[in-house]
Short mmCIF file of C-alpha atoms in Angstrom, two decimals:
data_model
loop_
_atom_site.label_atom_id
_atom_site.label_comp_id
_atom_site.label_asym_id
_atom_site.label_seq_id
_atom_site.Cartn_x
_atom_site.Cartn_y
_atom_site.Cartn_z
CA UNK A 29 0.00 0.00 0.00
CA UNK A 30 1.17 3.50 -0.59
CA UNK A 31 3.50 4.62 2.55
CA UNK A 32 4.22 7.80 0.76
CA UNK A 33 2.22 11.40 0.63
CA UNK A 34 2.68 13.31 -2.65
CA UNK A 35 0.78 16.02 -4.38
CA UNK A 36 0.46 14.13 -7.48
CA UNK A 37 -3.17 12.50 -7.84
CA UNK A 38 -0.97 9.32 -8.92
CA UNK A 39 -0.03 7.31 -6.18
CA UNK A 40 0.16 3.76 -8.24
CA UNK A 41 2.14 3.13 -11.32
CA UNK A 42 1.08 -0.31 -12.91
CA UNK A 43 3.55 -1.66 -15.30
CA UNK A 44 3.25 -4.00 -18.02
CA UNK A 45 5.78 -4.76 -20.41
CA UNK A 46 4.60 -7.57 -23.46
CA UNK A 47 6.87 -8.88 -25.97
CA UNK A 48 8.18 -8.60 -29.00
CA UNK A 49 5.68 -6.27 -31.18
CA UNK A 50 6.07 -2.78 -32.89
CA UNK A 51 3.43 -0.11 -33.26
CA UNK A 52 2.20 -0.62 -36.52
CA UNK A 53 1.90 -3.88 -36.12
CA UNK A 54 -0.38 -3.95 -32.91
CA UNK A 55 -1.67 -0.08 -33.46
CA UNK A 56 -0.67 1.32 -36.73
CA UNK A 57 -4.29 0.21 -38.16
CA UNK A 58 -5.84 2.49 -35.23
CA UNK A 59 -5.14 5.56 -37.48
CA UNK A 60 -8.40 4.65 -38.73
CA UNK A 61 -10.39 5.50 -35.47
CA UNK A 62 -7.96 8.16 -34.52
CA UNK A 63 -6.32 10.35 -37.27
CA UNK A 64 -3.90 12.01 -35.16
CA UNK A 65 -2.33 8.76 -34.43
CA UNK A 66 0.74 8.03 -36.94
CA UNK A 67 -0.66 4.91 -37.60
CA UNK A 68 -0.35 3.67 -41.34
CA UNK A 69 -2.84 4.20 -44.38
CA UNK A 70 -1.74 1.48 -46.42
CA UNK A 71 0.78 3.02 -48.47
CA UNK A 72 3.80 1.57 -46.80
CA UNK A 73 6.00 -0.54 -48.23
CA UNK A 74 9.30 -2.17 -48.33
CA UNK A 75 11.75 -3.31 -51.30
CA UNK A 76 12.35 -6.44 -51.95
CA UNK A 77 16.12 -5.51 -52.33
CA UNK A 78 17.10 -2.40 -51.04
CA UNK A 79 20.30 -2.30 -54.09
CA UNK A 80 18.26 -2.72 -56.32
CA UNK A 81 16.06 0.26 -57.89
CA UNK A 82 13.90 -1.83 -59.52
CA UNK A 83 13.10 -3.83 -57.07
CA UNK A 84 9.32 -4.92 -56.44
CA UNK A 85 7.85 -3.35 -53.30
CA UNK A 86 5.91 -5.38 -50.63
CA UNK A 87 2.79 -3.08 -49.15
CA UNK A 88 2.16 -3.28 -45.28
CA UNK A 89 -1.52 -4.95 -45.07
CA UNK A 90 -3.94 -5.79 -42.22
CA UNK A 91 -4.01 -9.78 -42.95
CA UNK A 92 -2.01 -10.09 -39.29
CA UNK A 93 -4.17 -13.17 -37.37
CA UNK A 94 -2.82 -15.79 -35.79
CA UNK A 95 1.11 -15.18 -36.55
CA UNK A 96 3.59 -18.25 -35.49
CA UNK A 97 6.79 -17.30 -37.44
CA UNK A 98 9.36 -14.73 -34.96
CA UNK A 99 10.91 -12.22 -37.02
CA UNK A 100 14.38 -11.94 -37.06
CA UNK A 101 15.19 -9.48 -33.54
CA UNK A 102 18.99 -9.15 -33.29
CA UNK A 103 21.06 -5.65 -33.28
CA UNK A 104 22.13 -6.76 -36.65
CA UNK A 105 18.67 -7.75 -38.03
CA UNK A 106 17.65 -4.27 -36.49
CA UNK A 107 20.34 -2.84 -38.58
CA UNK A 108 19.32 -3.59 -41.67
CA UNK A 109 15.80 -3.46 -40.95
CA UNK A 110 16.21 0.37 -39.78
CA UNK A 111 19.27 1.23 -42.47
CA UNK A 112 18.42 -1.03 -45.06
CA UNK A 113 22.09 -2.49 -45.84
CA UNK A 114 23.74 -5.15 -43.44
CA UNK A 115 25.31 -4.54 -40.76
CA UNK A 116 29.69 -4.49 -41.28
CA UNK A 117 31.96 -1.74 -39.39
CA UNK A 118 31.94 0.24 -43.11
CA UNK A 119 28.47 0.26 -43.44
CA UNK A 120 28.12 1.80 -40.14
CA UNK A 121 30.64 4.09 -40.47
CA UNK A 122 28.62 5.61 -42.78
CA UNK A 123 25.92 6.85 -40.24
CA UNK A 124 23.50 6.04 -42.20
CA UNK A 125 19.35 7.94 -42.33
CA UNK A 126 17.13 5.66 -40.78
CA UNK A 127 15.24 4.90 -43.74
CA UNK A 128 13.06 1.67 -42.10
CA UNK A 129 13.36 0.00 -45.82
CA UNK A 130 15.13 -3.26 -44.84
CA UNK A 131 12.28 -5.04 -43.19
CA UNK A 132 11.28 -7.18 -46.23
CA UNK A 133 14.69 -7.68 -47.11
CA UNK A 134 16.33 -8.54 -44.10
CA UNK A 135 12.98 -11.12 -43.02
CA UNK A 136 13.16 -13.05 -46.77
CA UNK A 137 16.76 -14.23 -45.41
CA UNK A 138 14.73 -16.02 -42.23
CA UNK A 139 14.69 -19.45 -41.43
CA UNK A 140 11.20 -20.22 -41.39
CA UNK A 141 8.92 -23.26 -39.99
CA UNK A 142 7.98 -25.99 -41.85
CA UNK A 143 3.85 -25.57 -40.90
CA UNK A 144 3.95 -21.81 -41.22
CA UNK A 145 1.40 -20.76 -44.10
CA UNK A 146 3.05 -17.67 -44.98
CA UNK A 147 6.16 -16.47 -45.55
CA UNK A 148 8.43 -13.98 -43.74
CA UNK A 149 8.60 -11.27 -45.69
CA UNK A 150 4.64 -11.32 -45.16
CA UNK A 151 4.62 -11.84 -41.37
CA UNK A 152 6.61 -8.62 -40.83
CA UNK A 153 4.61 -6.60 -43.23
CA UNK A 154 1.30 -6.82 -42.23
CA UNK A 155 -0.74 -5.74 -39.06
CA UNK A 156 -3.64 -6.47 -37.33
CA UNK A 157 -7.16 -4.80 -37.74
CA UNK A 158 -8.76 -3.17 -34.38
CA UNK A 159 -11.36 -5.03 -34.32
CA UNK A 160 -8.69 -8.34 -33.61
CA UNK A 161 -7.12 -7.00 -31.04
CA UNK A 162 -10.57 -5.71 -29.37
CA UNK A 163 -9.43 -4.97 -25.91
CA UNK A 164 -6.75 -2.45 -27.29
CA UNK A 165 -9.42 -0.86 -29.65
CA UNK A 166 -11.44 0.46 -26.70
CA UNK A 167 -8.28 1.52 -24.72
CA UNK A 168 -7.17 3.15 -27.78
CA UNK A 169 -10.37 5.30 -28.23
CA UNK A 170 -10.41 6.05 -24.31
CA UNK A 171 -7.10 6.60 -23.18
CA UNK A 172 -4.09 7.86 -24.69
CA UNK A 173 -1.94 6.51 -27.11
CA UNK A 174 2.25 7.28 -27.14
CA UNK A 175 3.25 7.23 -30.91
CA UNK A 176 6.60 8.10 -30.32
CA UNK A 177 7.71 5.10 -27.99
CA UNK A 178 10.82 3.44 -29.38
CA UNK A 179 12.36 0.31 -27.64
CA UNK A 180 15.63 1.34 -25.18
CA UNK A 181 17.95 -0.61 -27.32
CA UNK A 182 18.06 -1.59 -31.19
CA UNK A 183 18.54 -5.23 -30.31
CA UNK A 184 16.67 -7.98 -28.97
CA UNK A 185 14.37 -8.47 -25.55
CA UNK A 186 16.73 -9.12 -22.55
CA UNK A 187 18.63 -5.89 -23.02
CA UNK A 188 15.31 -3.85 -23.70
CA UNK A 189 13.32 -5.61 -20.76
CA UNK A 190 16.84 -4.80 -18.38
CA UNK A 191 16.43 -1.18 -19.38
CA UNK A 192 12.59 -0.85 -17.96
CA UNK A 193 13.77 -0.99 -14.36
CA UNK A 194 17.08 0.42 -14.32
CA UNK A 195 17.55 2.92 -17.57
CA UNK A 196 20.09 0.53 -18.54
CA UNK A 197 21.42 -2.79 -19.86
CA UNK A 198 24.67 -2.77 -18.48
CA UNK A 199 26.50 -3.28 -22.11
CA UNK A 200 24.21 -6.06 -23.12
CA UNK A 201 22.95 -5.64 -26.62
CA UNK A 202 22.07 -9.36 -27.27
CA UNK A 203 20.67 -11.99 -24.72
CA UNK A 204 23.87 -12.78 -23.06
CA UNK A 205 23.37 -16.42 -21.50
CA UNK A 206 26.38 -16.15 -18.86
CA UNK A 207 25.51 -12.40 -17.71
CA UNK A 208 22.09 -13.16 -17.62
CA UNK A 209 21.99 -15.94 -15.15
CA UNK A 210 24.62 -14.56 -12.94
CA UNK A 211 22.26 -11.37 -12.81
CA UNK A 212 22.82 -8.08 -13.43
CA UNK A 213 24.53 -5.72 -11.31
CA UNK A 214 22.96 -2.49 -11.83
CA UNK A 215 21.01 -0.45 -9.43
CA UNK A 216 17.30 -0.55 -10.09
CA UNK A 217 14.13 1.32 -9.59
CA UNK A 218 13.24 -0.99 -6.66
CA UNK A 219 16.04 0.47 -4.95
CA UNK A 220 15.58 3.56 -5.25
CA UNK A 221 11.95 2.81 -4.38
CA UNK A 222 12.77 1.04 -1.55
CA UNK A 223 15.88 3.41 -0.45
CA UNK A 224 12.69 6.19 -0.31
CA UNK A 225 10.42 4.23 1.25
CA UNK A 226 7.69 3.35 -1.30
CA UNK A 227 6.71 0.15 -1.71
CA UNK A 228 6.79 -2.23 -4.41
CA UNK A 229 5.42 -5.72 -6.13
CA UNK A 230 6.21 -8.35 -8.60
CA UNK A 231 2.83 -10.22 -9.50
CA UNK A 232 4.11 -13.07 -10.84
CA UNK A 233 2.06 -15.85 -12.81
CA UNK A 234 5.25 -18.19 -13.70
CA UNK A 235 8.69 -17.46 -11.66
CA UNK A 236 9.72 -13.72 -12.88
CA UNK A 237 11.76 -12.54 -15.74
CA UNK A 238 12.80 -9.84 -13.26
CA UNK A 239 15.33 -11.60 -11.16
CA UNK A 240 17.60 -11.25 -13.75
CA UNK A 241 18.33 -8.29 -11.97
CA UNK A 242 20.40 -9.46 -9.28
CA UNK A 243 19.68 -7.12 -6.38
CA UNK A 244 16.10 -8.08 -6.55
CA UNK A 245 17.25 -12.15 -5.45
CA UNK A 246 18.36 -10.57 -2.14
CA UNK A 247 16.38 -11.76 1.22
CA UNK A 248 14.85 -7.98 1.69
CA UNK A 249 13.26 -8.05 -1.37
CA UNK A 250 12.08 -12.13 -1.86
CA UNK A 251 8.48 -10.91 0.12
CA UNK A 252 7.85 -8.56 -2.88
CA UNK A 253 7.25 -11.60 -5.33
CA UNK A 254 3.84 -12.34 -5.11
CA UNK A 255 1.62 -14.69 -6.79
CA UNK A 256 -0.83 -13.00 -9.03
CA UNK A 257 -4.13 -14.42 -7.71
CA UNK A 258 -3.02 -11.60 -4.80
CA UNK A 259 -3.06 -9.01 -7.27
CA UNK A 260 -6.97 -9.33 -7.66
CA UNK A 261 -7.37 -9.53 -4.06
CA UNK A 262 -5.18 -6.34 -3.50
CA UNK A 263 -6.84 -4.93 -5.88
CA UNK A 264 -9.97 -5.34 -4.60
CA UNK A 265 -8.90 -4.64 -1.03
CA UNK A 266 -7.18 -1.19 -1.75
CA UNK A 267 -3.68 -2.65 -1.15
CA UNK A 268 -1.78 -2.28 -4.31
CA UNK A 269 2.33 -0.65 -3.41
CA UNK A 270 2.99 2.21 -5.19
CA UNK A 271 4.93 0.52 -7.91
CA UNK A 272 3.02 -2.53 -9.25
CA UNK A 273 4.54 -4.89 -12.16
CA UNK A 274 2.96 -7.75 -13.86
CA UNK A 275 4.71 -10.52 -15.23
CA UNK A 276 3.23 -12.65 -17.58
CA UNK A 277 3.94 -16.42 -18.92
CA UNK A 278 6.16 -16.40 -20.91
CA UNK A 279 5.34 -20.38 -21.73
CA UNK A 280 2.68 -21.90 -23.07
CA UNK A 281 0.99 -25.34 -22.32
CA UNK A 282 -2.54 -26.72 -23.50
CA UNK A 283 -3.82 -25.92 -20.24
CA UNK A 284 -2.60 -22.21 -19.63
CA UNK A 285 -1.38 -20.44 -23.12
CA UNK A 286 1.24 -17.88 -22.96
CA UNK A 287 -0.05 -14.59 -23.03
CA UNK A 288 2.79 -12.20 -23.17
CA UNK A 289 2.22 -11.86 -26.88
CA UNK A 290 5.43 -13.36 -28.13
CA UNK A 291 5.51 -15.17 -31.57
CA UNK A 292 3.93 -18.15 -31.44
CA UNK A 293 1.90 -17.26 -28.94
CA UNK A 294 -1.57 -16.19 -29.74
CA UNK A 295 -2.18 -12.55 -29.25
CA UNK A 296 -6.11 -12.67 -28.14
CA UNK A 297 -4.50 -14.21 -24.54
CA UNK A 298 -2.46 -10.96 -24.23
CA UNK A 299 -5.67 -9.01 -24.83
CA UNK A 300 -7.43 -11.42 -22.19
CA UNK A 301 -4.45 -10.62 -19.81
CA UNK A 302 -4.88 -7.07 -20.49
CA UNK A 303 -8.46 -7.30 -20.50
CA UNK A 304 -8.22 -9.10 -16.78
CA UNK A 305 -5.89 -6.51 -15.07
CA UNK A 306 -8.07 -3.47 -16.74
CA UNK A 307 -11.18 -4.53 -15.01
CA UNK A 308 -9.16 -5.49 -11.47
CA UNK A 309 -7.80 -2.05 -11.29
CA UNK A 310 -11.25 -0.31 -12.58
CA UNK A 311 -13.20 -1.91 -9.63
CA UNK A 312 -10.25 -1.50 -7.05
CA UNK A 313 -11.28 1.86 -4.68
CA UNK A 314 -7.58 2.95 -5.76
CA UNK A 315 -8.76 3.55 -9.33
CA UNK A 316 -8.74 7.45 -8.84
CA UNK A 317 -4.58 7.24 -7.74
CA UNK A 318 -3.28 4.15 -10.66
CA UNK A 319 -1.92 4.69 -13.62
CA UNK A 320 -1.65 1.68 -16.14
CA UNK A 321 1.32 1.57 -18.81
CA UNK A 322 1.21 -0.94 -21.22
CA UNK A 323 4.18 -1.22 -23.21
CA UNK A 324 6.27 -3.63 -25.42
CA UNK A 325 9.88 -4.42 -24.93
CA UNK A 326 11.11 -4.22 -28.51
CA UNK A 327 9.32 -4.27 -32.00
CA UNK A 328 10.26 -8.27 -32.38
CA UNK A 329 11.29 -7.68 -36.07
CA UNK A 330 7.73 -6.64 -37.47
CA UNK A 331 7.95 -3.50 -39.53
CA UNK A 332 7.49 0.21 -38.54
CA UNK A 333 7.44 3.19 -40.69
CA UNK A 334 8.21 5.75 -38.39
CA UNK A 335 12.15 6.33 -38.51
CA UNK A 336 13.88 5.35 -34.94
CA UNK A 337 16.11 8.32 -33.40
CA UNK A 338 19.80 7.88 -34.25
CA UNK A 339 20.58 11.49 -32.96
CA UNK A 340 20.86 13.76 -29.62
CA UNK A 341 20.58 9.74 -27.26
CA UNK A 342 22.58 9.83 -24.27
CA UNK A 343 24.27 7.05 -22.71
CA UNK A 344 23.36 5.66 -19.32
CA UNK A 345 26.19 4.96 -17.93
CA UNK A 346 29.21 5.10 -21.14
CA UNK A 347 29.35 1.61 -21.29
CA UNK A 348 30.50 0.47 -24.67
CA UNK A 349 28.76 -2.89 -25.77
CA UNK A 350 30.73 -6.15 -26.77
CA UNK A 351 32.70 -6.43 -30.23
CA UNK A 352 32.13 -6.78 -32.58
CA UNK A 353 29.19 -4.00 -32.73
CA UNK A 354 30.95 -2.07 -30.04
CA UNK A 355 27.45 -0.40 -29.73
CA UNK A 356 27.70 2.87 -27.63
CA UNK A 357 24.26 3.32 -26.70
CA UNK A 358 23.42 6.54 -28.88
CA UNK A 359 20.60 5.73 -30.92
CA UNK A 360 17.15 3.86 -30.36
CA UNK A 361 14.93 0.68 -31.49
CA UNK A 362 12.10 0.62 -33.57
CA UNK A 363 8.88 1.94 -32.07
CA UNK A 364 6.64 -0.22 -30.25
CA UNK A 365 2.91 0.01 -28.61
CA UNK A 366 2.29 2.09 -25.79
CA UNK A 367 -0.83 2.67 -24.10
CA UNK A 368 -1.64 5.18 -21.07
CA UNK A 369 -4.46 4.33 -19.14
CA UNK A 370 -5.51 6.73 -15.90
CA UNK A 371 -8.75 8.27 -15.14
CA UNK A 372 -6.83 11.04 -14.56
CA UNK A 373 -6.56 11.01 -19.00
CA UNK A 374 -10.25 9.80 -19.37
CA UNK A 375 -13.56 9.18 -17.95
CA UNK A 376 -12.68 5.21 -18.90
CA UNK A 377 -15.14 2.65 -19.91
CA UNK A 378 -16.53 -0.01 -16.85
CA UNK A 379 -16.07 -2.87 -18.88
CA UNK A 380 -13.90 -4.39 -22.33
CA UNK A 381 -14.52 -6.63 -25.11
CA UNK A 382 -13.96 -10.68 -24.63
CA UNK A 383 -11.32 -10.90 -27.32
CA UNK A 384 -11.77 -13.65 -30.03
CA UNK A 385 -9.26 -17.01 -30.15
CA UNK A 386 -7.14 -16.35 -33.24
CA UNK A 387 -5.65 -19.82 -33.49
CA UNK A 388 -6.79 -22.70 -34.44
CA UNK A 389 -4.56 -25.25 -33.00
CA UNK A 390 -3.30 -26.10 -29.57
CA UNK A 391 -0.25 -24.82 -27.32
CA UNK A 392 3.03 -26.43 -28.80
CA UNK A 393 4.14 -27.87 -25.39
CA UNK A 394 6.32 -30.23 -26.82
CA UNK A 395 8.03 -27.17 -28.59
CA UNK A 396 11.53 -26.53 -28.31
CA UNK A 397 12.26 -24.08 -26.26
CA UNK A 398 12.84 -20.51 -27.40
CA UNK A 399 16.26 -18.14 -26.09
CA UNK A 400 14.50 -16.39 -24.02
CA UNK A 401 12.61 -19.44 -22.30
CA UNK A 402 16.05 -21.08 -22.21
CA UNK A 403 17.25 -18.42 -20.64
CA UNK A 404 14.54 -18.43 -18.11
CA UNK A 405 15.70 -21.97 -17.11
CA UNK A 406 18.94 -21.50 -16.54
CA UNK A 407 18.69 -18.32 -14.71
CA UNK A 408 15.85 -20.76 -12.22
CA UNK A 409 19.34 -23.18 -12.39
CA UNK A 410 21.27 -20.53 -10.52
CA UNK A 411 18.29 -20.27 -7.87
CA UNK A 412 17.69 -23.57 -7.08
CA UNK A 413 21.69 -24.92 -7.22
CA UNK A 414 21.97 -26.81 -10.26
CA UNK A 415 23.97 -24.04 -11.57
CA UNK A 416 27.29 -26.24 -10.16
CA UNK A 417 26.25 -29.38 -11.89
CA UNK A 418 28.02 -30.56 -14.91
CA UNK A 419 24.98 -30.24 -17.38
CA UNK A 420 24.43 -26.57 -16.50
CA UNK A 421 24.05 -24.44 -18.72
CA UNK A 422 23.37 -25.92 -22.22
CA UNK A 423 22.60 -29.64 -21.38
CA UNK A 424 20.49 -28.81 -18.71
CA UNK A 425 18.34 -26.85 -21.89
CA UNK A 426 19.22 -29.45 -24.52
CA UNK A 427 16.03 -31.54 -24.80
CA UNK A 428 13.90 -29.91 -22.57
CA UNK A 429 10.58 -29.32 -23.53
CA UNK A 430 8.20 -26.24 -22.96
CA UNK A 431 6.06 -28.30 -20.48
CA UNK A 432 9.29 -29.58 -19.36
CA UNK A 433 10.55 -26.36 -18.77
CA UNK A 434 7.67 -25.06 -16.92
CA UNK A 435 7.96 -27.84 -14.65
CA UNK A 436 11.60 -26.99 -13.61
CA UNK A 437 10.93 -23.09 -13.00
CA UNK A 438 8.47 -23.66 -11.39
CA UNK A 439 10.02 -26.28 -8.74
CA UNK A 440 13.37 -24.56 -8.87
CA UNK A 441 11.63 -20.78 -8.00
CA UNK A 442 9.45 -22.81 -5.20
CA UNK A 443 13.04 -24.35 -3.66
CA UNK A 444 14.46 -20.39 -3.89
CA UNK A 445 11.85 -19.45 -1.56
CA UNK A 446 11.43 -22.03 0.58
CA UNK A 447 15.35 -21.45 1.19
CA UNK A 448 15.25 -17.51 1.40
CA UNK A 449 12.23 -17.76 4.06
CA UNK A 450 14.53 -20.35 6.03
CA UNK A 451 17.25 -17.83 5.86
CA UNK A 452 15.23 -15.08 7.31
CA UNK A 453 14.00 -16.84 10.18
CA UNK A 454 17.58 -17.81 11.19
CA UNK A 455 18.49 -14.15 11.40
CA UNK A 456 20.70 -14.42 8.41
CA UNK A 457 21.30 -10.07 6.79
CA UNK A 458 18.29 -9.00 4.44
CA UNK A 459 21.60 -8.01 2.06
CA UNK A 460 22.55 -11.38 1.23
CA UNK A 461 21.65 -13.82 -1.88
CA UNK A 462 21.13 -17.14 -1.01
CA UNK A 463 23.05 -19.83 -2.79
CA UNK A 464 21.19 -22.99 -2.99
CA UNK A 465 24.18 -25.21 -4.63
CA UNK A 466 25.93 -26.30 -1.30
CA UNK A 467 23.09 -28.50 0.57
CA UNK A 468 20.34 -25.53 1.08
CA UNK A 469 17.84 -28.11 0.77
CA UNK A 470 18.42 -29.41 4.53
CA UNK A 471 15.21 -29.15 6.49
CA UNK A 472 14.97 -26.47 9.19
CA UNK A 473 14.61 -29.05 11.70
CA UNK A 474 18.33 -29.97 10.74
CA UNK A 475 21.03 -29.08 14.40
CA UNK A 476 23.09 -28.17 11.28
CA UNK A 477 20.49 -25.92 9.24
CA UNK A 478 21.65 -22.62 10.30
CA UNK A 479 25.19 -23.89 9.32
CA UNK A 480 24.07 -25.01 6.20
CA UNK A 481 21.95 -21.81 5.48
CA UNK A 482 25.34 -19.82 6.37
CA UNK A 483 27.68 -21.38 3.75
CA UNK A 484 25.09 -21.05 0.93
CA UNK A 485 25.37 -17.24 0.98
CA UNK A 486 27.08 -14.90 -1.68
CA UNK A 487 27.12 -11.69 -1.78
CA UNK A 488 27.31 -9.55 -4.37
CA UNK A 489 29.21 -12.29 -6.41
#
């Protein structure tokens, strides 16, 4: 609950950050309800071949429905897909304009699946209509829409996501595996929060994406996970901190689809999700004090037209990025979705659309898993210990399936907490990370636990 008097009428900030979308994709087709948005009209398009000035154009369409192919997402797909050559040192050199003419180009080089129905170069160049992604419709014609929200980082979703908590990603610029699990080091905003006593919560409804910042696995802050059935309830109740985010799932199983909007995943779950935390804050008596954000980390490959700043973009923190991109941190990604929601913008409407299933077929739970997902299960590796066993990091990934992988998160984020509570009840300093690898799993009951609990501690490692 809010600890914290202000003159602002805001008192709760509600983040949401989905995956892996850009604005014309998700919103650009909203032009038609709202002019003044820089949406599209339908006279965008793309060369084939960017050398060549005959080249034949693809148009950007509204044909997105159910989309299963992922776009090509790293800094040097971004590259092109903003510059419209390559990336090599000489071609940056050049400082290029951001032209935004390499989408098509850069997605007909993509690897694509074998039951995909369309191609690439179509999945990136089209968009959905408004009345498929209902939910956002209504926001859209209520609330406010930012049109000039580009991602943090012209790369892919680890270093984006890093920057919405801390203004920075440390030098990352891909989805570095080793930094990633090891967590990184930089201060956050639930520091600061916390260093100025307002309160904070992670509603999580698989283990968070957000202890890959490491200062958030110390004891202090392991009570500020919560499951997100108690986001209803504290929603309901009036008890919502002052900083609220929502994670979503970021896998997907017959039983409980992803809904965080990634490709494969289908994005009338994300509008459910949305749809769901909408209504819980409308009906909570804290209404009058929240504001919502709704944002995407990066664009996920799928064209834009509007051209992303390369100029007057400040470093964080003058760390230079890894070779061989040596990216300095001075220009932007591709725009993506953002949606303001407040009654403090608006009067609001009580109640949203049910969105419509867009696919036809079931959850791919026997899926390999994604980077990000892989990721995700070796950074639970680090929590629950088997970060010191001989199959971490890539075996431990190797055949593992999506239900699999759920499994193991799951199980491995349980054994963090059950470990971090036993370490606060023995006294042991709210500054300290527990290590689970040296015999953490030893019952409380143990004449040895506190021992035990002692020697699995690092700090700051």
């Amino acid at each position: 609950m809010a600890s914290n008097s202000s003159s602002s009428p805001i008192k709760t900030v509600v983040v949401l950050v989905q995956e892996n979308r850009s604005f014309d994709h998700m919103l650009g087709w909203m032009k038609s309800l709202n002019p003044e948005i820089n949406g599209v009209t339908g006279s965008e398009s793309n060369p084939v071949s960017t050398s060549d000035p005959n080249s034949n154009q693809v148009n950007f369409s509204d044909k997105s429905v159910y989309v299963e192919p992922d776009p090509g997402h790293s800094i040097q797909d971004i590259y092109e897909q903003i510059f419209g050559q390559p990336w090599s040192q000489a071609s940056a050199a050049k400082k290029l304009p951001p032209t935004m003419q390499g989408f098509a180009q850069n997605a007909a080089r993509q690897e694509i699946s074998k039951t995909s129905t369309i191609t690439m170069t179509e999945t990136v160049m089209n968009g959905f209509r408004p009345d498929l992604v209902p939910v956002y419709k209504e926001l859209v014609k209520e609330f406010a829409v930012c049109d000039r929200w580009f991602a943090s980082v012209p790369a892919s979703t680890q270093p984006n996501r890093l920057y919405v908590h801390s203004a920075t990603s440390h030098g990352l610029t891909s989805n570095d595996t080793n930094k990633l699990i090891g967590g990184l080091p930089q201060k956050t905003i639930f520091d600061s929060l916390d260093e100025n006593g307002f309160s904070f919560g992670i509603y999580y409804q698989l283990p968070p994406a957000t202890l890959f910042y490491r200062s958030l696995r110390k004891l202090k802050y392991i009570d500020k996970f919560l499951p997100f059935d108690l986001f209803r309830k504290h929603c309901k109740e009036g008890k919502l901190p002052n900083y609220v985010v929502l994670e979503q799932r970021f896998f997907e199983l017959l039983s409980i689809p992803g809904n965080d909007d990634h490709p494969s995943h289908d994005v009338s779950e994300g509008q459910k999700f949305v749809k769901e935390v909408y209504e819980a804050l409308r009906g909570s008596p804290q209404w009058n004090e929240i504001l919502f954000v709704i944002i995407y980390d990066e664009h996920g490959g799928f064209y834009d037209h509007v051209p992303t700043p390369v100029e007057g973009v400040p470093s964080p923190d003058a760390i230079v990025g890894p070779p061989p991109f040596m990216f300095q941190f001075d220009r932007l990604g591709v725009r993506v979705p953002a949606i303001i929601v407040s009654p403090w913008i608006q009067a609001g409407t009580e109640k949203l659309p049910d969105p419509v299933k867009l696919r036809e077929v079931g959850a791919h739970e026997k899926a390999k898993l994604s980077e990000f997902q892989e990721e995700l299960v070796q950074m639970a590796a680090t929590l629950n210990g088997d970060h010191k066993r001989s199959i971490y990091p890539d075996k431990l990934t190797e055949n593992m399936s999506v239900s699999d992988a759920v499994k193991y998160v799951e199980d491995a984020f349980k054994t963090f907490l059950n470990e971090c509570e036993k370490a606060k009840q023995s006294g042991v300093d709210g500054s300290e990370i527990v290590d689970c690898a040296d015999g953490c799993n030893t019952p409380p009951s143990s004449k040895h636990f506190f021992d035990k609990v002692l020697s699995c501690i690092t700090c700051n490692r």
